[in-house]
Amino acid sequence: MSAQMAFAFVFLRLYAKSMLRWDDPISYIHSLSSYDRKMLKSLDAADIGELLNLIPRRYDDYSNLAKIADIPLNEPVTIKAKIDEIKQAPTFRRRFTLIRAKVSDASGSIGVTWFNQPWLLKQLKAGDEIFISGAVTMRPRFGKGFTSPLWEPADAETVAAGNIAPVYPLTGNVKQKNLRRIIRQALSELEPPEDWLDENIRRQTELPDLASAYRHIHAPESLGQTEQGRRRLAFDELLSYQLALRTARQEADAAGAPQVAFDENFAKKFTASLPFELTVDQKKAVWSAVQDMLTARPMRRLLQGDVGSGKTVVAAMLAALVHRSGQSAAIMAPTDILAKQHAQTLRRLLAPHHIPLVLLTSSARLAYQNGDERKLTPSEAREVLAQGRTVAVGTHALLVRGSAPPDLALAVIDEQHRFGVAQRETLVVDAREDGKVPHLLSMTATPIPRSLTLTMLGDLDVSIIRTKPIGRAKITTKVCVGDTGRQYAYDLIQEQVSLGRQAFIVCPLIDQSDKLGVKSVEEEVLRLRKGPLKDLKIGMVHGRLSNAEKDEAMGDFAGGATHVLVATTVVEVGVDVPNATVMLIEGAERFGLAQLHQLRGRVGRSSHESFCLLAASEDAGVADRLFVLERTDDGFKVAEEDLKIRGAGNILGLQQSGAPLFKAARPDDLELMAMAREISQEIVRTDPDLHQHPKIKQRIDGLRQTSHRE
Ligand code: ADP
Ligand code: MG
């Protein structure tokens, strides 16, 4: 090596060292003030990578400012204006503040009002220049103007930050403009990140390389660029997710599943012992799963069936067949209440065949044998499971390695939307000590549109129960708007109770801090007891009650001792009280359609006519989408609508699954999803161990470890 080259080499190393790496701590960014450092502590990002993965919520386009004189009505605009005056205006309502301002630019002036933001008087004063973003409307009292628009000081920094300014989701006391500056700084000091996707894939997808994508996201030159950048990051998320599922699936296939022999005579005896005839769809679902379990390839089957379509008996029959083959089955529900209810159902269905059953939840350990119920100590429960050849019912704690039966051949997970898809896979894959992978049946009442099953669930096999058992009464759904609507609902509840029926009332959480719904439920019960339903016996269930208290409340309601049960959405899944004919949902506009449809399924479980009442506020437009539920009781149609309105994340339970896997991807990225599917298939087909794709392998391994830790 010549001296010159050596010098150049050392120089380069030094230079490179001074550049930021992807996993450097945020504090390595040069020229941070001590204020910046303090502020960054409250940011939800530890290293540079996480900082740059803060995806803006939207962008303010300061490159295309409107003139006050030409602002169209009802269209989003941004203006730059000077504050001529700003003051608090009197109002006649208590605890209600109104700030009014007049702002102007060279072309004219316009009014601005802000409701309930008294602190603005400290932040803004006459003479300040600000950007205002929002829509101008015609307001009944104040005339043409902005109402509670977003604003931003038009100081040098905002302007210097470029014409299109990202608006980040903020946490703690982070300030928008400081964060913008710091992210730009980080970007300029960053050693361009290595792209985990090769040239070939990038060409195929026509997406920008990773370094450009981050520039497009955080320092865009046009709005078009921002979308290009977002799409690239979204594709990365979707592709990683699908690759993780696919490689997990592949490993499961390689490990192999325990085979479950089919005893046709026993199957006939079992169906003959049922109190009803299985519907055609139920039979088909059982048959497909039986076929799957005959082989050593782990079954991954999704059983979709609307609420009340009769999924439990399918699970029960499969569990019985597994027991017959000499192995164990586990049926898991998302909550203790539901697990107990399943245990009661299964107990009845399995008793004629002398199949023992154990129930294991955080509050109960019970063994059922030939109709008897016996309490178990923790060590007895462990023993029962360790012996094998048992049917266990419980929550997903059942699957934790070391507690699952050693011969677990079938895991059934009910109401799968409460678990993340990847989470479920990792749970099941690791359940057995001997490395074999149990068959998995997930059951959901949330119908998942076909486009999504294909693209997002890997290659799950799907069984659908479309036809409901015959003899079900109709459920009439009504959107009840405002006080008149609510009065109608109370009258109907009174009437139904006088006919001997019962009612659920579900209330939304009042505020963020009320996670368990204590306040929401207690306040509602007080209100109802004082006024609208004061002659009725009202019970309640919320998250802070002990398990014994919950059981008591549910028991009172199921036994008819209370007329009305006020609850949070804990009653959403599975609870079966056939005598309940009214489901009143308060604040219905705050729920997704699929969730409302689930709640609706709590009634209509007997031959009595039932009602689902959706109480919504009178505010313009909020109740509009609810009318879908008046028009249809087909869960698939509801799910399609929900997909349009709220997104795939909600349907697939991705948002509930701990770490948000999807930050950039959006529900309507169907084309990106399809592309990710094709490419992930291709990669896994040609390079199953990802040996030729070391960077991809590294990323997927990381992702799978994360979902493991959840
Ligand atoms: P879900 O699919 O919502 O879990 P369930 O399994 O709880 O529904 O079934 C709802 C009700 O329908 C139960 O009371 C069950 O006994 C009953 N049921 C299930 N299958 C049939 C059938 N084929 N005929 C009549 N009733 C049925
Ligand atoms: Mg169910």
XYZ file of C-alpha atoms in Angstrom, residues 307 417-418 445-447 506-509 568-573 583 585 587-602 612 614 625-626 629 635 638-639 642 646 650-651 656:
47
model
C -71.294 -14.898 15.418
C -58.514 -11.255 16.178
C -57.369 -10.712 19.733
C -66.206 -14.305 13.823
C -64.684 -11.391 11.965
C -64.988 -12.345 8.349
C -72.351 -1.673 26.278
C -70.589 1.616 26.886
C -67.396 2.903 25.322
C -64.464 3.977 27.469
C -67.569 -2.609 28.427
C -66.767 -4.592 25.327
C -65.753 -7.585 27.471
C -69.114 -9.024 26.468
C -68.086 -8.690 22.855
C -66.858 -12.194 22.343
C -78.131 -5.048 22.806
C -74.513 0.142 22.374
C -71.411 5.839 21.659
C -71.706 3.421 18.765
C -69.867 5.829 16.480
C -66.705 5.082 18.426
C -66.639 1.417 17.465
C -65.683 -0.251 14.228
C -68.472 -1.858 12.235
C -67.001 -5.331 12.637
C -66.904 -4.882 16.378
C -70.504 -3.668 16.456
C -71.487 -6.678 14.400
C -69.803 -8.906 16.981
C -71.649 -7.216 19.793
C -74.889 -7.615 17.891
C -74.242 -11.348 17.840
C -74.747 -11.457 21.624
C -79.571 -4.188 18.366
C -76.840 1.777 18.126
C -71.628 4.631 8.505
C -73.685 2.858 11.184
C -75.633 -2.419 10.017
C -70.746 -10.340 8.476
C -69.893 -5.605 7.161
C -66.229 -6.566 7.034
C -65.108 -1.844 7.657
C -61.092 1.643 9.015
C -58.235 -3.586 12.747
C -59.579 -6.620 11.042
C -53.564 -5.053 19.097
